[in-house]
């Protein structure tokens, strides 16, 4: 047995060569021309595989945008418009991926279908709450339990039917249904989850305990509007500071998941920065507390920051600079608020995406 070839599709391609693998750049969070070229290149090669071949896939969050092959008549610009609209109205990643699976030849088991009758083994890093395989990178090697009607229902829910190119509806109505769990092609597929938000959160809890904190995991299913979730987490942290519940000082409470942002302003930010900004007013005046929230891939929204840090002094420090946290929140402008305070987290791209983590500290 030997490796005959393959592809690495990444937003930040490695500088070194990886022979015999071909390096293909793709776009994220919106698919781009590189994503389209990569999708076509991969699908064309998979058509040549036979029953004695083995396809090994390494799949992580972000794959939905990085690798794309829209069903005709859907164009790349139409797919970009749909993705941007869904992100703007605050659709969850699960809802977004229901649509993606029915619009793209790679997704919703499409990669496995193209490789059949070859055997397929996928090693998967989950960036989706609850780790449903069909939602991670839109499930290129997983059966799709959703239907075309469910995809149309997402458009109805957010009143997007009239705002999108006509090709979106035409594709949904004309594309073949995705392969379902009972399809025999999945007898030749093995999907293995090797990393997740839960694993990262538990590792963080262990590290916090080793650093001397009383540590506990609150949840790894955090979802909802980022500004609302930020207020809730800040309220929990305020209770920890004032009453020692649910953990006395020094403490670290950890929450994982993925929130969404309904964009109403013209500012810059991401879901973690928005969550942090919503916590500023709630934590104002508290001593020896800190809320840290971050995207594990190092990139929160369309910014170069992973997230931000908030303490009980953040609001006062901002006011001294003439910044109003509530005004920045209304304008979805968390990035510039925290940049002025030098409180953005900028580790750079980490190469691993297992959703977001929030840390509630009392000292």
CSV table of N, CA and C in Angstrom, one decimal, residues 92-213:
chain,number,residue,atom,x,y,z
A,92,UNK,N,-27.9,29.9,12.4
A,92,UNK,CA,-27.0,29.0,13.1
A,92,UNK,C,-26.2,28.2,12.0
A,93,UNK,N,-25.0,27.7,12.4
A,93,UNK,CA,-24.2,26.9,11.5
A,93,UNK,C,-25.0,25.7,11.0
A,94,UNK,N,-25.8,25.1,11.9
A,94,UNK,CA,-26.6,23.9,11.5
A,94,UNK,C,-27.5,24.3,10.4
A,95,UNK,N,-28.2,25.4,10.5
A,95,UNK,CA,-29.1,25.9,9.5
A,95,UNK,C,-28.4,26.2,8.2
A,96,UNK,N,-27.3,26.9,8.3
A,96,UNK,CA,-26.5,27.2,7.1
A,96,UNK,C,-26.1,25.9,6.4
A,97,UNK,N,-25.7,24.9,7.1
A,97,UNK,CA,-25.1,23.7,6.5
A,97,UNK,C,-26.2,22.8,5.9
A,98,UNK,N,-27.5,22.9,6.4
A,98,UNK,CA,-28.6,22.2,5.7
A,98,UNK,C,-28.7,22.7,4.3
A,99,UNK,N,-28.6,24.0,4.1
A,99,UNK,CA,-28.7,24.6,2.8
A,99,UNK,C,-27.5,24.2,1.9
A,100,UNK,N,-26.3,24.3,2.5
A,100,UNK,CA,-25.1,24.0,1.8
A,100,UNK,C,-25.1,22.5,1.3
A,101,UNK,N,-25.6,21.6,2.1
A,101,UNK,CA,-25.6,20.2,1.7
A,101,UNK,C,-26.5,20.0,0.5
A,102,UNK,N,-27.5,20.8,0.3
A,102,UNK,CA,-28.4,20.6,-0.9
A,102,UNK,C,-28.1,21.4,-2.1
A,103,UNK,N,-27.0,22.2,-2.0
A,103,UNK,CA,-26.6,23.1,-3.1
A,103,UNK,C,-25.3,22.7,-3.7
A,104,UNK,N,-24.6,21.8,-3.1
A,104,UNK,CA,-23.2,21.5,-3.4
A,104,UNK,C,-22.9,20.0,-3.7
A,105,UNK,N,-22.2,19.7,-4.7
A,105,UNK,CA,-21.9,18.3,-5.0
A,105,UNK,C,-20.9,17.7,-4.1
A,106,UNK,N,-20.1,18.5,-3.3
A,106,UNK,CA,-19.2,17.9,-2.4
A,106,UNK,C,-19.8,17.6,-1.1
A,107,UNK,N,-20.8,18.3,-0.7
A,107,UNK,CA,-21.4,18.3,0.7
A,107,UNK,C,-22.5,17.2,0.8
A,108,UNK,N,-22.9,17.0,2.1
A,108,UNK,CA,-24.0,16.1,2.3
A,108,UNK,C,-23.7,14.7,1.7
A,109,UNK,N,-22.5,14.2,2.0
A,109,UNK,CA,-22.2,12.9,1.5
A,109,UNK,C,-21.7,12.8,0.1
A,110,UNK,N,-21.6,14.0,-0.6
A,110,UNK,CA,-21.2,14.1,-2.0
A,110,UNK,C,-19.8,13.6,-2.3
A,111,UNK,N,-18.9,13.9,-1.4
A,111,UNK,CA,-17.5,13.4,-1.6
A,111,UNK,C,-17.4,11.9,-1.5
A,112,UNK,N,-18.1,11.3,-0.6
A,112,UNK,CA,-18.2,9.8,-0.5
A,112,UNK,C,-18.9,9.2,-1.7
A,113,UNK,N,-19.9,9.8,-2.2
A,113,UNK,CA,-20.6,9.3,-3.4
A,113,UNK,C,-19.7,9.4,-4.6
A,114,UNK,N,-18.9,10.5,-4.7
A,114,UNK,CA,-18.0,10.6,-5.8
A,114,UNK,C,-16.9,9.6,-5.8
A,115,UNK,N,-16.5,9.2,-4.6
A,115,UNK,CA,-15.4,8.2,-4.4
A,115,UNK,C,-15.8,6.8,-4.5
A,116,UNK,N,-17.1,6.5,-4.3
A,116,UNK,CA,-17.6,5.1,-4.4
A,116,UNK,C,-17.3,4.5,-5.8
A,117,UNK,N,-16.8,3.2,-5.8
A,117,UNK,CA,-16.8,2.2,-4.8
A,117,UNK,C,-15.6,2.1,-3.9
A,118,UNK,N,-14.7,3.1,-4.0
A,118,UNK,CA,-13.5,3.1,-3.1
A,118,UNK,C,-13.9,3.2,-1.6
A,119,UNK,N,-13.0,2.7,-0.8
A,119,UNK,CA,-13.3,2.8,0.7
A,119,UNK,C,-12.8,4.2,1.1
A,120,UNK,N,-13.6,4.8,2.0
A,120,UNK,CA,-13.3,6.1,2.5
A,120,UNK,C,-13.2,6.1,4.1
A,121,UNK,N,-12.1,6.7,4.6
A,121,UNK,CA,-11.9,6.8,6.0
A,121,UNK,C,-11.7,8.3,6.3
A,122,UNK,N,-12.5,8.9,7.1
A,122,UNK,CA,-12.4,10.3,7.5
A,122,UNK,C,-12.1,10.5,8.9
A,123,UNK,N,-11.1,11.3,9.2
A,123,UNK,CA,-10.7,11.8,10.5
A,123,UNK,C,-11.1,13.2,10.7
A,124,UNK,N,-12.0,13.4,11.7
A,124,UNK,CA,-12.8,14.7,11.7
A,124,UNK,C,-12.6,15.5,13.0
A,125,UNK,N,-12.3,16.8,12.8
A,125,UNK,CA,-12.3,17.7,13.9
A,125,UNK,C,-13.6,18.5,13.9
A,126,UNK,N,-14.3,18.4,15.0
A,126,UNK,CA,-15.7,19.1,15.0
A,126,UNK,C,-15.6,20.5,15.5
A,127,UNK,N,-16.3,21.4,14.7
A,127,UNK,CA,-16.5,22.8,15.2
A,127,UNK,C,-18.0,23.1,15.3
A,128,UNK,N,-18.8,22.0,15.5
A,128,UNK,CA,-20.2,22.2,15.6
A,128,UNK,C,-20.7,21.7,16.9
A,129,UNK,N,-21.6,22.4,17.5
A,129,UNK,CA,-22.2,22.1,18.8
A,129,UNK,C,-22.9,20.7,18.7
A,130,UNK,N,-22.5,19.8,19.6
A,130,UNK,CA,-23.1,18.4,19.6
A,130,UNK,C,-22.4,17.4,18.7
A,131,UNK,N,-21.5,17.9,17.8
A,131,UNK,CA,-20.7,17.1,16.9
A,131,UNK,C,-21.5,16.2,15.9
A,132,UNK,N,-22.6,16.7,15.3
A,132,UNK,CA,-23.3,15.9,14.3
A,132,UNK,C,-22.4,15.9,13.1
A,133,UNK,N,-22.1,14.7,12.6
A,133,UNK,CA,-21.1,14.5,11.5
A,133,UNK,C,-21.6,15.2,10.2
A,134,UNK,N,-22.9,15.2,10.0
A,134,UNK,CA,-23.4,15.8,8.8
A,134,UNK,C,-23.3,17.3,8.7
A,135,UNK,N,-23.0,17.9,9.9
A,135,UNK,CA,-22.9,19.4,10.0
A,135,UNK,C,-21.4,19.9,9.9
A,136,UNK,N,-20.5,19.0,10.2
A,136,UNK,CA,-19.1,19.4,10.2
A,136,UNK,C,-18.6,19.5,8.8
A,137,UNK,N,-18.2,20.7,8.3
A,137,UNK,CA,-17.8,21.0,6.9
A,137,UNK,C,-18.9,20.5,6.0
A,138,UNK,N,-20.2,20.6,6.5
A,138,UNK,CA,-21.4,20.1,5.8
A,138,UNK,C,-21.3,18.7,5.4
A,139,UNK,N,-20.6,17.9,6.1
A,139,UNK,CA,-20.7,16.4,6.0
A,139,UNK,C,-20.3,15.8,4.7
A,140,UNK,N,-19.1,16.1,4.1
A,140,UNK,CA,-18.8,15.6,2.8
A,140,UNK,C,-18.7,14.0,2.7
A,141,UNK,N,-18.5,13.4,3.8
A,141,UNK,CA,-18.5,11.9,3.8
A,141,UNK,C,-19.5,11.3,4.7
A,142,UNK,N,-20.5,12.1,5.1
A,142,UNK,CA,-21.5,11.6,6.1
A,142,UNK,C,-22.9,11.6,5.4
A,143,UNK,N,-23.7,10.7,5.8
A,143,UNK,CA,-25.1,10.7,5.3
A,143,UNK,C,-25.8,11.9,5.7
A,144,UNK,N,-26.7,12.4,4.9
A,144,UNK,CA,-27.5,13.6,5.2
A,144,UNK,C,-28.9,13.3,5.7
A,145,UNK,N,-29.2,13.5,6.9
A,145,UNK,CA,-30.6,13.2,7.4
A,145,UNK,C,-31.6,14.3,7.1
A,146,UNK,N,-31.1,15.4,6.5
A,146,UNK,CA,-32.1,16.5,6.2
A,146,UNK,C,-32.6,16.4,4.8
A,147,UNK,N,-33.7,17.2,4.5
A,147,UNK,CA,-34.3,17.1,3.2
A,147,UNK,C,-34.3,18.4,2.5
A,148,UNK,N,-34.7,18.4,1.3
A,148,UNK,CA,-34.8,19.6,0.5
A,148,UNK,C,-35.8,20.6,1.1
A,149,UNK,N,-36.9,20.0,1.6
A,149,UNK,CA,-37.9,20.9,2.2
A,149,UNK,C,-37.4,21.6,3.5
A,150,UNK,N,-36.5,20.9,4.2
A,150,UNK,CA,-35.9,21.6,5.4
A,150,UNK,C,-35.0,22.7,5.0
A,151,UNK,N,-34.3,22.5,3.9
A,151,UNK,CA,-33.5,23.6,3.4
A,151,UNK,C,-34.3,24.8,2.9
A,152,UNK,N,-35.4,24.6,2.3
A,152,UNK,CA,-36.3,25.7,1.9
A,152,UNK,C,-36.9,26.4,3.1
A,153,UNK,N,-37.1,25.6,4.2
A,153,UNK,CA,-37.7,26.1,5.4
A,153,UNK,C,-36.8,27.1,6.1
A,154,UNK,N,-35.5,26.9,5.9
A,154,UNK,CA,-34.5,27.9,6.5
A,154,UNK,C,-34.6,29.2,5.8
A,155,UNK,N,-34.8,29.2,4.5
A,155,UNK,CA,-35.0,30.5,3.7
A,155,UNK,C,-36.3,31.2,4.2
A,156,UNK,N,-37.3,30.4,4.4
A,156,UNK,CA,-38.6,31.0,4.9
A,156,UNK,C,-38.4,31.6,6.3
A,157,UNK,N,-37.7,30.9,7.1
A,157,UNK,CA,-37.6,31.3,8.5
A,157,UNK,C,-36.9,32.7,8.6
A,158,UNK,N,-36.0,32.9,7.7
A,158,UNK,CA,-35.3,34.2,7.8
A,158,UNK,C,-35.7,35.2,6.7
A,159,UNK,N,-36.8,34.8,6.0
A,159,UNK,CA,-37.4,35.7,5.0
A,159,UNK,C,-36.4,36.1,3.9
A,160,UNK,N,-35.7,35.0,3.4
A,160,UNK,CA,-34.6,35.3,2.4
A,160,UNK,C,-35.0,34.9,1.0
A,161,UNK,N,-36.1,34.3,0.8
A,161,UNK,CA,-36.5,33.8,-0.5
A,161,UNK,C,-36.4,35.0,-1.6
A,162,UNK,N,-37.0,36.1,-1.2
A,162,UNK,CA,-37.0,37.2,-2.2
A,162,UNK,C,-35.7,38.0,-2.3
A,163,UNK,N,-34.8,37.8,-1.3
A,163,UNK,CA,-33.6,38.5,-1.3
A,163,UNK,C,-32.4,37.8,-2.0
A,164,UNK,N,-32.6,36.6,-2.4
A,164,UNK,CA,-31.5,35.8,-3.0
A,164,UNK,C,-31.7,35.6,-4.5
A,165,UNK,N,-30.6,35.3,-5.1
A,165,UNK,CA,-30.6,35.1,-6.6
A,165,UNK,C,-31.6,33.9,-6.9
A,166,UNK,N,-32.3,34.0,-8.1
A,166,UNK,CA,-33.2,33.0,-8.4
A,166,UNK,C,-32.6,31.6,-8.6
A,167,UNK,N,-31.3,31.6,-8.8
A,167,UNK,CA,-30.6,30.3,-9.0
A,167,UNK,C,-30.6,29.5,-7.8
A,168,UNK,N,-30.7,30.1,-6.6
A,168,UNK,CA,-30.7,29.4,-5.3
A,168,UNK,C,-31.9,28.5,-5.3
A,169,UNK,N,-33.1,29.0,-5.5
A,169,UNK,CA,-34.3,28.2,-5.5
A,169,UNK,C,-34.3,27.2,-6.7
A,170,UNK,N,-33.8,27.6,-7.8
A,170,UNK,CA,-33.8,26.7,-8.9
A,170,UNK,C,-32.9,25.5,-8.6
A,171,UNK,N,-31.8,25.7,-8.0
A,171,UNK,CA,-30.9,24.6,-7.6
A,171,UNK,C,-31.5,23.7,-6.6
A,172,UNK,N,-32.1,24.3,-5.6
A,172,UNK,CA,-32.8,23.5,-4.5
A,172,UNK,C,-33.9,22.6,-5.1
A,173,UNK,N,-34.6,23.1,-6.1
A,173,UNK,CA,-35.7,22.4,-6.7
A,173,UNK,C,-35.2,21.4,-7.7
A,174,UNK,N,-34.1,21.6,-8.3
A,174,UNK,CA,-33.6,20.7,-9.4
A,174,UNK,C,-32.5,19.7,-9.1
A,175,UNK,N,-31.7,20.0,-8.0
A,175,UNK,CA,-30.6,19.2,-7.7
A,175,UNK,C,-31.0,17.8,-7.2
A,176,UNK,N,-30.3,16.8,-7.4
A,176,UNK,CA,-30.6,15.5,-6.8
A,176,UNK,C,-30.6,15.5,-5.3
A,177,UNK,N,-31.4,14.7,-4.6
A,177,UNK,CA,-31.4,14.6,-3.2
A,177,UNK,C,-30.1,14.0,-2.7
A,178,UNK,N,-29.7,14.4,-1.5
A,178,UNK,CA,-28.5,14.0,-0.9
A,178,UNK,C,-28.6,12.5,-0.5
A,179,UNK,N,-27.5,11.7,-0.4
A,179,UNK,CA,-27.6,10.3,0.1
A,179,UNK,C,-27.9,10.3,1.5
A,180,UNK,N,-28.8,9.4,1.9
A,180,UNK,CA,-29.3,9.2,3.2
A,180,UNK,C,-28.7,8.1,4.0
A,181,UNK,N,-28.9,8.0,5.3
A,181,UNK,CA,-28.2,7.0,6.1
A,181,UNK,C,-28.3,5.6,5.6
A,182,UNK,N,-29.4,5.2,5.0
A,182,UNK,CA,-29.6,3.8,4.5
A,182,UNK,C,-28.9,3.5,3.2
A,183,UNK,N,-28.3,4.5,2.6
A,183,UNK,CA,-27.6,4.3,1.3
A,183,UNK,C,-26.5,3.4,1.4
A,184,UNK,N,-26.4,2.3,0.6
A,184,UNK,CA,-25.3,1.3,0.8
A,184,UNK,C,-23.9,1.8,0.5
A,185,UNK,N,-23.8,3.0,-0.1
A,185,UNK,CA,-22.4,3.5,-0.3
A,185,UNK,C,-21.7,3.8,1.0
A,186,UNK,N,-22.5,4.0,2.1
A,186,UNK,CA,-21.9,4.3,3.4
A,186,UNK,C,-21.4,3.0,4.1
A,187,UNK,N,-21.7,1.9,3.5
A,187,UNK,CA,-21.0,0.6,4.0
A,187,UNK,C,-19.5,0.7,3.7
A,188,UNK,N,-19.1,1.5,2.8
A,188,UNK,CA,-17.7,1.7,2.4
A,188,UNK,C,-17.0,2.9,3.1
A,189,UNK,N,-17.7,3.5,4.1
A,189,UNK,CA,-17.3,4.7,4.7
A,189,UNK,C,-17.1,4.6,6.2
A,190,UNK,N,-16.0,5.1,6.7
A,190,UNK,CA,-15.8,5.1,8.2
A,190,UNK,C,-15.5,6.5,8.6
A,191,UNK,N,-16.3,7.1,9.4
A,191,UNK,CA,-16.1,8.5,9.9
A,191,UNK,C,-15.7,8.4,11.4
A,192,UNK,N,-14.5,9.0,11.7
A,192,UNK,CA,-14.0,9.0,13.1
A,192,UNK,C,-13.8,10.4,13.6
A,193,UNK,N,-14.4,10.7,14.7
A,193,UNK,CA,-14.3,12.0,15.4
A,193,UNK,C,-13.0,12.0,16.3
A,194,UNK,N,-12.0,12.8,16.0
A,194,UNK,CA,-10.8,12.8,16.7
A,194,UNK,C,-10.5,14.1,17.5
A,195,UNK,N,-11.4,15.1,17.4
A,195,UNK,CA,-11.2,16.3,18.2
A,195,UNK,C,-12.5,17.1,18.2
A,196,UNK,N,-12.8,17.7,19.3
A,196,UNK,CA,-14.1,18.5,19.5
A,196,UNK,C,-13.9,19.6,20.5
A,197,UNK,N,-15.0,20.4,20.6
A,197,UNK,CA,-15.0,21.4,21.6
A,197,UNK,C,-15.0,20.8,23.0
A,198,UNK,N,-15.7,19.7,23.2
A,198,UNK,CA,-15.7,19.1,24.6
A,198,UNK,C,-14.3,18.6,25.0
A,199,UNK,N,-13.6,18.1,24.1
A,199,UNK,CA,-12.2,17.6,24.4
A,199,UNK,C,-11.3,18.8,24.8
A,200,UNK,N,-11.5,19.9,24.0
A,200,UNK,CA,-10.7,21.1,24.3
A,200,UNK,C,-11.1,21.7,25.6
A,201,UNK,N,-12.4,21.8,25.9
A,201,UNK,CA,-12.9,22.4,27.2
A,201,UNK,C,-12.4,21.5,28.4
A,202,UNK,N,-12.4,20.2,28.3
A,202,UNK,CA,-11.9,19.4,29.4
A,202,UNK,C,-10.4,19.5,29.6
A,203,UNK,N,-9.7,19.7,28.5
A,203,UNK,CA,-8.2,19.9,28.6
A,203,UNK,C,-8.0,21.3,29.3
A,204,UNK,N,-8.8,22.3,28.9
A,204,UNK,CA,-8.6,23.6,29.6
A,204,UNK,C,-9.0,23.5,31.1
A,205,UNK,N,-10.0,22.7,31.4
A,205,UNK,CA,-10.3,22.5,32.8
A,205,UNK,C,-9.1,21.9,33.6
A,206,UNK,N,-8.5,20.9,33.0
A,206,UNK,CA,-7.4,20.2,33.7
A,206,UNK,C,-6.2,21.2,33.8
A,207,UNK,N,-6.0,22.0,32.8
A,207,UNK,CA,-4.9,23.0,32.9
A,207,UNK,C,-5.2,24.0,34.0
A,208,UNK,N,-6.4,24.5,34.1
A,208,UNK,CA,-6.8,25.5,35.1
A,208,UNK,C,-6.6,24.9,36.5
A,209,UNK,N,-7.0,23.7,36.7
A,209,UNK,CA,-6.8,23.0,38.0
A,209,UNK,C,-5.3,22.9,38.3
A,210,UNK,N,-4.5,22.6,37.3
A,210,UNK,CA,-3.0,22.5,37.6
A,210,UNK,C,-2.5,23.9,37.9
A,211,UNK,N,-3.1,25.0,37.5
A,211,UNK,CA,-2.7,26.3,37.8
A,211,UNK,C,-3.2,26.8,39.1
A,212,UNK,N,-4.0,26.0,39.8
A,212,UNK,CA,-4.4,26.3,41.2
A,212,UNK,C,-5.8,26.9,41.2
A,213,UNK,N,-6.6,26.8,40.1
A,213,UNK,CA,-8.0,27.3,40.2
A,213,UNK,C,-8.9,26.2,40.5
